Amino acid sequence: MAEKSQVEKKQEIGVGAGSTVVEVNPKPQKGLTSKLIDYLEKLIVKLMYDTSQSHHYLSGNFAPVPDETPPVKDLPVKGYLPVRLPEWGICESGSKPEACTSGWIPLVCSLYLMIHGMRIKDGKAAYVRRFVRTSRLKQEEFFGGAKFMKVGDLKGLFGLLMVNMQMLRAKTKVLDMSYGNGTGNTNLIYHHGKLLALQEADKPYVVKVMEDGDLQTIGLLDYEKRLKHSFTAHPKVDPFTGEMFTFGYSHEPPYVTYRVISKDGVMHDPVPITISEPIMMHDFAITENYAIFMDLPLYFRPKEMVKEKKLIFTFDATKKARFGVLPRYAKDDLLIKWFELPNCFIFHNANAWEEEDEIVLITCRVQNPDLDMVSGDVKEKLENFSNELYEMRFNMKSGVASQKKLSESAVDFPRVNESYTGRKQRYVYGTILDSIAKVTGVVKFDLHAEPEPGKGKIEVGGNVKGIFDLGPGRFGSEAVFVPSKPGTTSEEDDGYLIFFAHDESTGKSSVNVIDAKTMSADPVAVVELPHRVPYGFHAFFVSEEQLQEQAKL
């Protein structure tokens, strides 16, 4: 075998079984071609886009913060940070504002990732915020402005033209697409000694937590060039086997591709999942022996985008919701079993497990979502986003599917003790959303109890065992469960819920630590942060043991 060139050697970091990280070094090009395309795009924006309109998810504390912050240590703490709390800390995905230069609508995955991190060590706390330095970010810094298409642009004829602008920039080498075009801004996960920043349109980025608590982007993970498709922002790590299970979706066949990654970081061969049309599949689930795919009727339909001036993903209320259960080590999808339930969409699952002949899925279900509702002008209320907790059952023998409502609306971002991922568990923690999708509190559900009938909103009683209310004018983020002791030997709810919060009356942000067992209204600790933290997508906790593993990068 020929020896690798010096360039190839420089572009690989951390060589080992399944561990190669690719250095991201894009080569965009300025010049006359770039200027001509910019002029054409500005003309299209001037003629077709109202840049004066305000946007709900760019206003107030949804608005991104512009600057990075190196580690700020010894933050003020009210209460105490428990000795039993595993170190290191909590990270939340936020976003970067520089992509807003041409006036556009952010939706789901449109901004760069800014990680807001808090390190907990020896009862003290430190805060840091850094961008994940994706290929896209580096190129737009090179140009000094937005050059890539945004998801929120994909509406009407304007959306079609923006697609063509990006294709033109790629074809003329103005943009370098060889490292992808994702933002890495949705979620974080830890696997095989690496902290991964994820966005479902791209490959994972590897982020390293430095000795002083700072954050550094190491590069892109393509699993020795075996990853040729996108990578979900919600992969699942089996706590018993150490394997990671993931998928990617595409607007071209195969529309969904399933992958298994060994505990040593080796990616197995792709398994295409056969579905009839391109869809958005934001999440999936695993059990001890199966993977669960969701063929839900939120379709990628560019023709309807242009004709009906809708976003490129359109919900079809006439279609059923389909759930596919596949043996998780299958080499193809011949053994997949499909089940049908009334139409819905699902952004996030809590967990799944096997129970005799049935597969049980605990999830947050949305009836008839309208993605146009969350784009455009600032709104006082978002209709058709009444997320509710559901139990779904798929009988592998009879082929019958059933579902049961477990909560009133609106609740999403469900989390569990992840030591039970893929196994039966009892407690689910969710965020309570108000009418414009702000987090007003955290709720604890007991799956061993029945919902209390006659409730018009989420209240304590029945299967609702506790609510932590943030109070007037205070809103939060996804709450991550951190067990006092890893594993399943202690009580499932013995641990803490940690989340970022923001007081809109004072403009100040904080990190709250609450007792997950009691759900007491008195926080265990409140850490005052030196800067505003915008409302973000997802949160993740990295332990000190994991930090020591990733220190080898």
Coordinates of C-alpha atoms in Angstrom, one line a residue:
M1 CA 0.0 0.0 0.0
A2 CA 1.4 3.4 -0.9
E3 CA 2.4 5.7 1.9
K4 CA 0.0 8.5 2.6
S5 CA 1.0 12.0 1.5
Q6 CA 1.9 14.7 3.9
V7 CA -1.4 16.5 3.2
E8 CA -3.4 13.3 4.0
K9 CA -1.4 12.9 7.2
K10 CA -2.1 16.5 8.3
Q11 CA -5.8 16.0 7.6
E12 CA -6.1 13.0 10.0
I13 CA -6.1 13.3 13.8
G14 CA -6.3 10.5 16.3
V15 CA -5.6 7.5 14.1
G16 CA -6.9 4.2 15.4
A17 CA -9.8 1.8 15.0
G18 CA -12.7 3.8 13.9
S19 CA -11.2 7.0 15.5
T20 CA -9.9 9.0 12.6
V21 CA -11.0 12.6 12.8
V22 CA -10.7 14.7 9.5
E23 CA -9.3 18.2 9.8
V24 CA -11.8 20.6 8.1
N25 CA -9.9 22.9 5.8
P26 CA -12.3 24.1 3.0
K27 CA -11.1 26.1 0.0
P28 CA -13.8 28.6 -1.0
Q29 CA -12.9 31.1 -3.8
K30 CA -13.5 34.8 -4.0
G31 CA -13.4 36.6 -7.3
L32 CA -15.6 37.9 -10.1
T33 CA -17.8 34.7 -10.2
S34 CA -18.5 35.1 -6.5
K35 CA -19.4 38.8 -6.9
L36 CA -21.7 38.1 -9.8
I37 CA -23.6 35.4 -7.9
D38 CA -23.9 37.7 -4.9
Y39 CA -25.3 40.4 -7.1
L40 CA -27.9 38.1 -8.5
E41 CA -28.9 36.8 -5.1
K42 CA -29.3 40.4 -3.7
L43 CA -31.5 41.2 -6.7
I44 CA -33.7 38.1 -6.0
V45 CA -33.9 39.1 -2.3
K46 CA -34.8 42.7 -3.1
L47 CA -37.6 41.7 -5.5
M48 CA -39.0 38.7 -3.6
Y49 CA -38.3 38.9 0.1
D50 CA -39.6 41.3 2.8
T51 CA -36.5 41.8 4.9
S52 CA -38.3 44.2 7.3
Q53 CA -40.5 41.5 8.9
S54 CA -39.6 40.3 12.4
H55 CA -39.1 36.7 13.2
H56 CA -40.3 34.8 16.2
Y57 CA -37.1 32.8 16.7
L58 CA -34.7 35.7 16.2
S59 CA -36.4 37.9 18.8
G60 CA -36.1 38.3 22.6
N61 CA -34.0 35.6 24.2
F62 CA -34.4 33.4 21.1
A63 CA -31.9 35.8 19.5
P64 CA -28.4 34.5 19.2
V65 CA -25.4 36.0 21.0
P66 CA -22.6 37.2 18.8
D67 CA -19.4 36.5 20.7
E68 CA -17.5 33.6 22.2
T69 CA -16.5 33.6 25.9
P70 CA -13.4 31.8 27.3
P71 CA -13.9 30.0 30.6
V72 CA -15.2 32.2 33.4
K73 CA -14.5 30.5 36.7
D74 CA -15.8 30.6 40.3
L75 CA -19.4 31.6 39.3
P76 CA -21.8 32.7 42.1
V77 CA -23.7 29.7 43.4
K78 CA -26.9 29.8 45.4
G79 CA -27.4 26.6 47.4
Y80 CA -24.7 24.0 46.8
L81 CA -23.5 21.8 43.9
P82 CA -23.8 18.3 45.3
V83 CA -20.7 16.2 45.9
R84 CA -22.6 13.3 44.4
L85 CA -23.0 15.2 41.1
P86 CA -20.7 13.6 38.6
E87 CA -18.3 16.1 37.1
W88 CA -18.0 17.7 34.3
G89 CA -21.0 19.5 33.1
I90 CA -23.9 20.5 30.9
C91 CA -23.8 21.7 27.4
E92 CA -26.6 23.4 25.5
S93 CA -26.8 23.9 21.7
G94 CA -27.5 27.5 20.7
S95 CA -26.8 29.5 17.6
K96 CA -24.7 32.1 15.8
P97 CA -26.3 35.2 14.3
E98 CA -23.9 36.0 11.4
A99 CA -26.0 33.8 9.0
C100 CA -28.8 36.4 9.2
T101 CA -27.3 38.9 6.8
S102 CA -29.7 38.4 3.9
G103 CA -32.9 38.3 6.0
W104 CA -34.2 34.8 6.4
I105 CA -36.2 32.5 8.6
P106 CA -34.5 30.2 11.0
L107 CA -36.3 26.8 11.4
V108 CA -35.0 23.7 13.3
C109 CA -31.5 23.7 11.8
S110 CA -30.6 27.1 10.3
L111 CA -28.0 28.6 12.6
Y112 CA -24.4 27.7 13.6
L113 CA -23.9 25.9 16.8
M114 CA -22.7 27.8 19.8
I115 CA -22.1 25.4 22.8
H116 CA -22.9 26.9 26.1
G117 CA -21.1 24.8 28.7
M118 CA -20.8 24.8 32.5
R119 CA -18.1 22.8 34.2
I120 CA -18.8 21.5 37.7
K121 CA -15.8 20.5 39.8
D122 CA -15.2 20.5 43.5
G123 CA -18.4 22.3 44.2
K124 CA -17.5 25.2 41.9
A125 CA -18.8 26.1 38.5
A126 CA -17.3 27.7 35.3
Y127 CA -19.0 28.8 32.1
V128 CA -17.7 28.8 28.5
R129 CA -19.3 29.4 25.1
R130 CA -17.7 28.5 21.8
F131 CA -18.8 28.0 18.2
V132 CA -18.4 24.6 16.6
R133 CA -16.1 25.5 13.7
T134 CA -17.8 23.7 10.8
S135 CA -16.8 24.0 7.2
R136 CA -19.8 26.2 6.7
L137 CA -18.8 28.6 9.5
K138 CA -15.2 28.8 8.2
Q139 CA -16.4 29.6 4.7
E140 CA -18.9 32.3 5.7
E141 CA -16.2 33.9 7.9
F142 CA -13.9 33.9 4.9
F143 CA -16.5 35.8 2.9
G144 CA -17.7 37.9 5.8
G145 CA -21.4 37.0 5.3
A146 CA -24.0 34.4 4.5
K147 CA -23.4 32.3 1.4
F148 CA -25.2 29.0 2.2
M149 CA -28.9 28.3 1.8
K150 CA -30.9 28.1 5.1
V151 CA -33.8 25.8 5.8
G152 CA -36.1 28.7 6.5
D153 CA -35.4 30.0 3.0
L154 CA -37.1 27.0 1.5
K155 CA -40.5 28.5 0.9
G156 CA -42.3 29.3 -2.4
L157 CA -40.5 30.3 -5.6
F158 CA -38.0 32.2 -3.4
G159 CA -37.0 28.9 -1.9
L160 CA -36.4 27.3 -5.2
L161 CA -34.2 30.2 -6.3
M162 CA -32.2 30.0 -3.1
V163 CA -31.6 26.2 -3.8
N164 CA -30.3 27.2 -7.2
M165 CA -28.0 29.9 -5.8
Q166 CA -26.3 27.3 -3.6
M167 CA -26.0 24.8 -6.5
L168 CA -24.5 27.6 -8.6
R169 CA -21.9 28.5 -5.9
A170 CA -21.0 24.8 -5.5
K171 CA -20.7 24.2 -9.2
T172 CA -18.5 27.2 -9.8
K173 CA -16.3 26.3 -6.7
V174 CA -17.2 29.5 -4.9
L175 CA -18.2 27.2 -2.1
D176 CA -16.3 24.1 -1.1
M177 CA -18.9 21.3 -0.4
S178 CA -16.3 18.6 0.2
Y179 CA -16.8 18.8 4.0
G180 CA -20.6 19.1 3.8
N181 CA -22.6 22.2 4.6
G182 CA -24.2 21.5 8.0
T183 CA -24.3 23.7 11.1
G184 CA -23.8 21.1 13.8
N185 CA -26.3 23.0 15.9
T186 CA -28.9 20.6 17.2
N187 CA -27.6 18.1 19.7
L188 CA -24.5 16.6 21.4
I189 CA -23.7 13.0 22.2
Y190 CA -20.7 11.1 23.6
H191 CA -19.4 7.9 22.0
H192 CA -16.0 6.1 21.8
G193 CA -14.1 8.8 23.6
K194 CA -15.5 11.7 21.5
L195 CA -18.0 14.5 22.2
L196 CA -20.0 14.9 19.0
A197 CA -21.9 18.0 17.8
L198 CA -24.7 16.9 15.5
Q199 CA -27.1 18.3 12.9
E200 CA -29.2 15.9 10.8
A201 CA -28.1 17.3 7.4
D202 CA -24.4 16.6 7.9
K203 CA -21.7 14.4 9.5
P204 CA -20.7 14.7 13.2
Y205 CA -18.1 17.2 14.4
V206 CA -15.8 16.3 17.2
V207 CA -15.4 18.8 20.1
K208 CA -12.8 18.4 22.8
V209 CA -13.1 19.8 26.3
M210 CA -9.7 21.1 27.3
E211 CA -8.1 20.8 30.7
D212 CA -9.1 24.4 31.6
G213 CA -12.7 23.8 30.6
D214 CA -12.4 25.5 27.2
L215 CA -13.9 23.9 24.1
Q216 CA -12.0 23.2 20.8
T217 CA -13.4 21.8 17.5
I218 CA -11.1 19.0 16.4
G219 CA -12.7 18.1 13.1
L220 CA -15.2 16.0 11.2
L221 CA -16.0 12.3 11.8
D222 CA -16.6 10.2 8.7
Y223 CA -15.8 6.8 10.1
E224 CA -12.9 6.1 7.8
K225 CA -14.9 7.4 4.8
R226 CA -17.7 4.8 5.5
L227 CA -20.2 7.6 6.3
K228 CA -21.5 8.9 2.9
H229 CA -24.9 10.2 4.1
S230 CA -26.3 12.5 6.7
F231 CA -26.3 11.6 10.4
T232 CA -29.2 12.1 12.7
A233 CA -29.0 14.5 15.6
H234 CA -30.5 11.8 17.8
P235 CA -28.4 8.6 17.7
K236 CA -28.8 6.1 20.5
V237 CA -26.0 4.7 22.6
D238 CA -26.8 1.4 24.3
P239 CA -25.5 1.7 27.9
F240 CA -25.1 -2.1 28.1
T241 CA -23.2 -2.8 24.9
G242 CA -21.5 0.6 24.3
E243 CA -22.7 0.5 20.6
M244 CA -24.2 3.5 18.9
F245 CA -27.2 3.3 16.5
T246 CA -27.9 6.0 14.0
F247 CA -29.6 6.8 10.7
G248 CA -29.7 9.5 8.0
Y249 CA -32.5 10.7 5.8
S250 CA -32.3 12.1 2.3
H251 CA -34.5 13.6 -0.4
E252 CA -33.1 11.0 -2.8
P253 CA -33.3 7.2 -2.6
P254 CA -32.6 5.5 -0.3
Y255 CA -34.6 8.0 1.7
V256 CA -33.5 6.5 5.1
T257 CA -30.2 4.7 5.8
Y258 CA -29.6 2.8 9.1
R259 CA -26.2 2.3 10.7
V260 CA -24.7 0.5 13.7
I261 CA -21.4 1.7 15.2
S262 CA -19.4 -0.6 17.4
K263 CA -18.3 0.4 20.9
D264 CA -14.8 0.7 19.3
G265 CA -16.1 3.3 16.9
V266 CA -16.3 1.1 13.8
M267 CA -19.2 1.8 11.5
H268 CA -21.0 -1.3 10.0
D269 CA -22.4 -1.5 6.5
P270 CA -25.4 0.7 5.5
V271 CA -28.9 -0.7 5.7
P272 CA -31.3 1.1 3.4
I273 CA -34.8 1.4 4.8
T274 CA -37.5 1.3 2.1
I275 CA -40.2 4.0 2.2
S276 CA -42.3 5.5 -0.5
E277 CA -41.4 9.2 -0.3
P278 CA -38.7 11.4 1.2
I279 CA -39.7 12.5 4.7
M280 CA -38.3 14.3 7.7
M281 CA -37.4 11.8 10.4
H282 CA -35.9 13.7 13.3
D283 CA -35.6 10.9 15.8
F284 CA -35.9 7.1 16.2
A285 CA -35.6 4.6 19.0
I286 CA -33.9 1.3 20.0
T287 CA -34.8 -1.6 22.3
E288 CA -32.5 -4.4 23.4
N289 CA -33.1 -6.2 20.0
Y290 CA -34.8 -3.8 17.7
A291 CA -34.6 -0.4 16.0
I292 CA -37.8 1.6 15.5
F293 CA -38.2 3.9 12.4
M294 CA -40.9 6.5 11.9
D295 CA -42.3 7.0 8.5
L296 CA -44.5 9.9 9.3
P297 CA -46.3 12.1 6.7
L298 CA -44.1 15.2 6.9
Y299 CA -42.9 15.0 3.3
F300 CA -40.2 16.7 1.3
R301 CA -42.3 18.2 -1.6
P302 CA -40.5 21.0 -3.5
K303 CA -43.3 21.3 -6.1
E304 CA -45.8 22.1 -3.4
M305 CA -43.3 24.5 -1.9
V306 CA -43.4 26.5 -5.1
K307 CA -47.1 26.2 -6.1
E308 CA -48.6 26.8 -2.6
K309 CA -45.8 29.0 -1.1
K310 CA -45.2 26.6 1.7
L311 CA -42.1 25.4 3.4
I312 CA -40.4 22.5 1.6
F313 CA -41.6 20.0 4.2
T314 CA -45.4 19.6 4.1
F315 CA -47.6 17.5 6.5
D316 CA -50.1 15.4 4.7
A317 CA -53.1 14.8 7.1
T318 CA -54.6 12.2 4.7
K319 CA -51.8 9.7 5.3
K320 CA -51.3 7.3 8.2
A321 CA -48.3 7.3 10.6
R322 CA -46.1 4.2 10.0
F323 CA -43.7 2.7 12.4
G324 CA -41.1 0.1 11.3
V325 CA -39.6 -2.4 13.7
L326 CA -36.3 -3.9 12.5
P327 CA -34.0 -6.4 14.2
R328 CA -31.2 -4.0 15.2
Y329 CA -28.4 -6.1 13.6
A330 CA -30.2 -6.8 10.4
K331 CA -28.1 -6.6 7.2
D332 CA -31.1 -5.4 5.1
D333 CA -34.7 -4.3 5.7
L334 CA -36.4 -7.6 4.7
L335 CA -37.3 -8.4 8.3
I336 CA -38.8 -5.0 9.1
K337 CA -42.4 -5.1 10.3
W338 CA -44.6 -2.0 9.7
F339 CA -47.4 -0.8 11.9
E340 CA -50.0 1.9 11.2
L341 CA -51.5 4.5 13.6
P342 CA -53.5 7.7 13.1
N343 CA -51.5 10.4 11.4
C344 CA -49.1 12.5 13.5
F345 CA -45.6 13.8 13.7
I346 CA -43.0 13.1 16.3
F347 CA -40.0 15.3 17.0
H348 CA -38.7 13.4 20.1
N349 CA -38.9 10.0 21.6
A350 CA -38.3 9.3 25.3
N351 CA -37.4 5.6 25.2
A352 CA -38.5 2.2 23.9
W353 CA -38.3 -1.4 25.2
E354 CA -39.6 -4.9 24.7
E355 CA -42.5 -6.3 26.8
E356 CA -43.5 -9.9 26.0
D357 CA -44.8 -9.8 22.4
E358 CA -44.9 -6.0 22.2
I359 CA -42.5 -3.1 21.5
V360 CA -43.4 -0.1 23.7
L361 CA -42.5 3.4 22.5
I362 CA -42.9 6.4 24.8
T363 CA -43.0 9.6 22.7
C364 CA -44.2 13.1 22.3
R365 CA -46.8 13.2 19.6
V366 CA -48.0 16.2 17.6
Q367 CA -51.3 16.2 15.6
N368 CA -51.3 18.0 12.2
P369 CA -48.2 20.1 12.7
D370 CA -47.8 23.2 10.5
L371 CA -44.2 24.2 10.1
D372 CA -45.3 27.5 8.5
M373 CA -46.7 28.4 11.9
V374 CA -43.2 28.7 13.5
S375 CA -41.7 30.8 10.7
G376 CA -42.2 34.5 9.9
D377 CA -43.6 37.1 12.2
V378 CA -43.4 37.1 16.0
K379 CA -46.6 35.4 17.2
E380 CA -48.6 35.4 20.4
K381 CA -49.7 31.8 19.9
L382 CA -48.6 28.8 17.8
E383 CA -51.5 26.7 16.7
N384 CA -51.2 23.0 15.8
F385 CA -48.2 22.4 18.1
S386 CA -50.0 20.7 21.0
N387 CA -47.3 18.1 21.8
E388 CA -48.6 15.3 24.2
L389 CA -46.9 12.4 25.8
Y390 CA -48.1 9.0 24.4
E391 CA -47.5 5.3 24.8
M392 CA -47.5 3.4 21.6
R393 CA -47.5 -0.4 21.4
F394 CA -46.6 -2.7 18.5
N395 CA -47.5 -6.3 18.8
M396 CA -44.9 -8.3 16.9
K397 CA -47.1 -11.5 16.8
S398 CA -50.5 -10.0 15.8
G399 CA -49.3 -7.0 13.9
V400 CA -51.7 -4.8 15.8
A401 CA -50.7 -1.3 16.9
S402 CA -52.3 0.8 19.7
Q403 CA -51.7 4.1 21.4
K404 CA -52.6 5.7 24.7
K405 CA -52.5 9.4 25.6
L406 CA -50.5 10.0 28.8
S407 CA -50.6 13.8 29.1
E408 CA -52.3 17.0 28.2
S409 CA -50.4 19.5 26.0
A410 CA -47.9 20.8 25.6
V411 CA -44.9 18.8 26.6
D412 CA -41.7 17.9 24.6
F413 CA -38.0 17.3 24.9
P414 CA -38.6 14.1 27.0
R415 CA -35.6 12.7 28.9
V416 CA -35.0 9.6 30.9
N417 CA -32.3 8.1 33.0
E418 CA -30.1 7.0 30.0
S419 CA -28.8 4.1 31.9
Y420 CA -32.1 2.5 30.9
T421 CA -31.9 3.4 27.2
G422 CA -33.7 0.6 25.2
R423 CA -34.9 -1.0 28.5
K424 CA -38.0 -0.7 30.5
Q425 CA -38.0 2.3 32.8
R426 CA -40.5 4.2 34.9
Y427 CA -39.9 7.9 34.9
V428 CA -40.0 10.5 32.1
Y429 CA -39.0 14.1 32.5
G430 CA -40.4 16.6 30.0
T431 CA -40.4 20.3 29.4
I432 CA -43.7 22.2 29.6
L433 CA -44.2 24.5 26.7
D434 CA -46.4 27.6 26.6
S435 CA -48.4 28.8 23.6
I436 CA -45.3 30.2 21.8
A437 CA -43.0 27.2 22.6
K438 CA -41.2 28.7 25.5
V439 CA -40.3 26.3 28.4
T440 CA -42.2 27.3 31.5
G441 CA -41.3 24.3 33.7
V442 CA -40.2 20.7 34.0
V443 CA -42.6 17.8 34.6
K444 CA -42.0 14.3 36.0
F445 CA -44.2 11.5 34.7
D446 CA -44.6 8.1 36.4
L447 CA -45.3 5.4 33.7
H448 CA -46.6 3.0 36.4
A449 CA -49.5 5.4 37.2
E450 CA -52.5 6.2 35.1
P451 CA -53.3 9.7 33.7
E452 CA -55.9 11.5 35.8
P453 CA -59.0 12.1 33.7
G454 CA -60.7 15.4 33.2
K455 CA -57.5 17.5 33.2
G456 CA -57.3 20.4 30.8
K457 CA -53.7 21.1 31.4
I458 CA -50.6 19.5 32.9
E459 CA -51.1 19.4 36.7
V460 CA -49.8 17.2 39.6
G461 CA -52.0 14.1 40.0
G462 CA -52.4 10.7 38.4
N463 CA -49.2 10.0 36.4
V464 CA -47.8 13.5 36.9
K465 CA -45.6 13.2 40.1
G466 CA -44.1 16.6 40.2
I467 CA -43.8 19.9 38.4
F468 CA -40.9 22.4 38.7
D469 CA -42.5 25.8 37.7
L470 CA -39.9 28.4 36.6
G471 CA -42.2 31.3 37.7
P472 CA -43.5 34.4 35.9
G473 CA -41.2 35.8 33.2
R474 CA -38.7 33.0 33.6
F475 CA -38.2 30.4 30.9
G476 CA -35.9 27.5 30.4
S477 CA -34.4 24.8 28.2
E478 CA -34.3 21.0 27.9
A479 CA -33.6 19.5 31.3
V480 CA -31.0 16.7 31.3
F481 CA -31.2 13.9 33.9
V482 CA -27.9 13.2 35.7
P483 CA -28.0 10.1 37.9
S484 CA -26.3 10.3 41.3
K485 CA -24.7 6.9 40.4
P486 CA -24.3 5.6 36.9
G487 CA -26.0 2.3 36.0
T488 CA -29.2 0.6 37.2
T489 CA -28.2 -0.5 40.7
S490 CA -29.6 2.6 42.5
E491 CA -33.2 4.0 42.2
E492 CA -34.0 5.1 38.7
D493 CA -34.9 8.7 39.8
D494 CA -32.0 9.1 42.2
G495 CA -30.3 12.1 40.5
Y496 CA -30.7 15.6 39.4
L497 CA -32.2 17.6 36.6
I498 CA -30.0 20.4 35.2
F499 CA -31.1 23.1 32.8
F500 CA -30.4 26.6 31.7
A501 CA -33.0 29.3 32.5
H502 CA -33.5 33.0 31.7
D503 CA -35.3 35.7 33.5
E504 CA -36.8 38.1 30.9
S505 CA -37.4 40.8 33.4
T506 CA -33.8 41.1 34.5
G507 CA -32.1 39.8 31.3
K508 CA -30.0 37.4 33.4
S509 CA -29.4 33.7 32.8
S510 CA -28.6 30.8 35.1
V511 CA -28.2 27.1 35.4
N512 CA -30.6 25.3 37.7
V513 CA -30.0 22.0 39.5
I514 CA -33.1 20.4 41.0
D515 CA -33.8 17.1 42.8
A516 CA -35.3 14.7 40.2
K517 CA -36.7 12.4 42.9
T518 CA -38.7 15.0 44.9
M519 CA -39.1 17.7 42.2
S520 CA -38.9 20.2 45.1
A521 CA -39.7 23.8 44.3
D522 CA -36.5 24.8 46.0
P523 CA -33.6 24.2 43.7
V524 CA -30.5 22.4 45.0
A525 CA -28.4 25.0 43.3
V526 CA -28.7 28.0 41.0
V527 CA -25.5 29.1 39.2
E528 CA -25.6 32.7 38.0
L529 CA -24.1 33.1 34.6
P530 CA -22.0 36.1 33.4
H531 CA -23.8 36.3 30.1
R532 CA -27.3 35.8 28.5
V533 CA -27.8 32.3 27.3
P534 CA -30.5 32.1 24.4
Y535 CA -33.2 29.5 24.5
G536 CA -31.5 26.5 22.8
F537 CA -32.3 23.1 21.3
H538 CA -30.9 20.3 23.4
A539 CA -28.7 19.7 26.5
F540 CA -26.2 17.0 27.3
F541 CA -24.1 16.1 30.4
V542 CA -20.5 14.8 30.1
S543 CA -19.0 13.0 33.0
E544 CA -15.4 13.5 34.3
E545 CA -14.7 9.9 33.3
Q546 CA -15.7 10.6 29.7
L547 CA -13.5 13.8 29.8
Q548 CA -10.5 11.7 30.7
E549 CA -11.3 9.3 27.8
Q550 CA -11.5 12.2 25.3
A551 CA -8.3 13.8 26.6
K552 CA -6.4 11.4 24.3
L553 CA -7.6 13.3 21.2

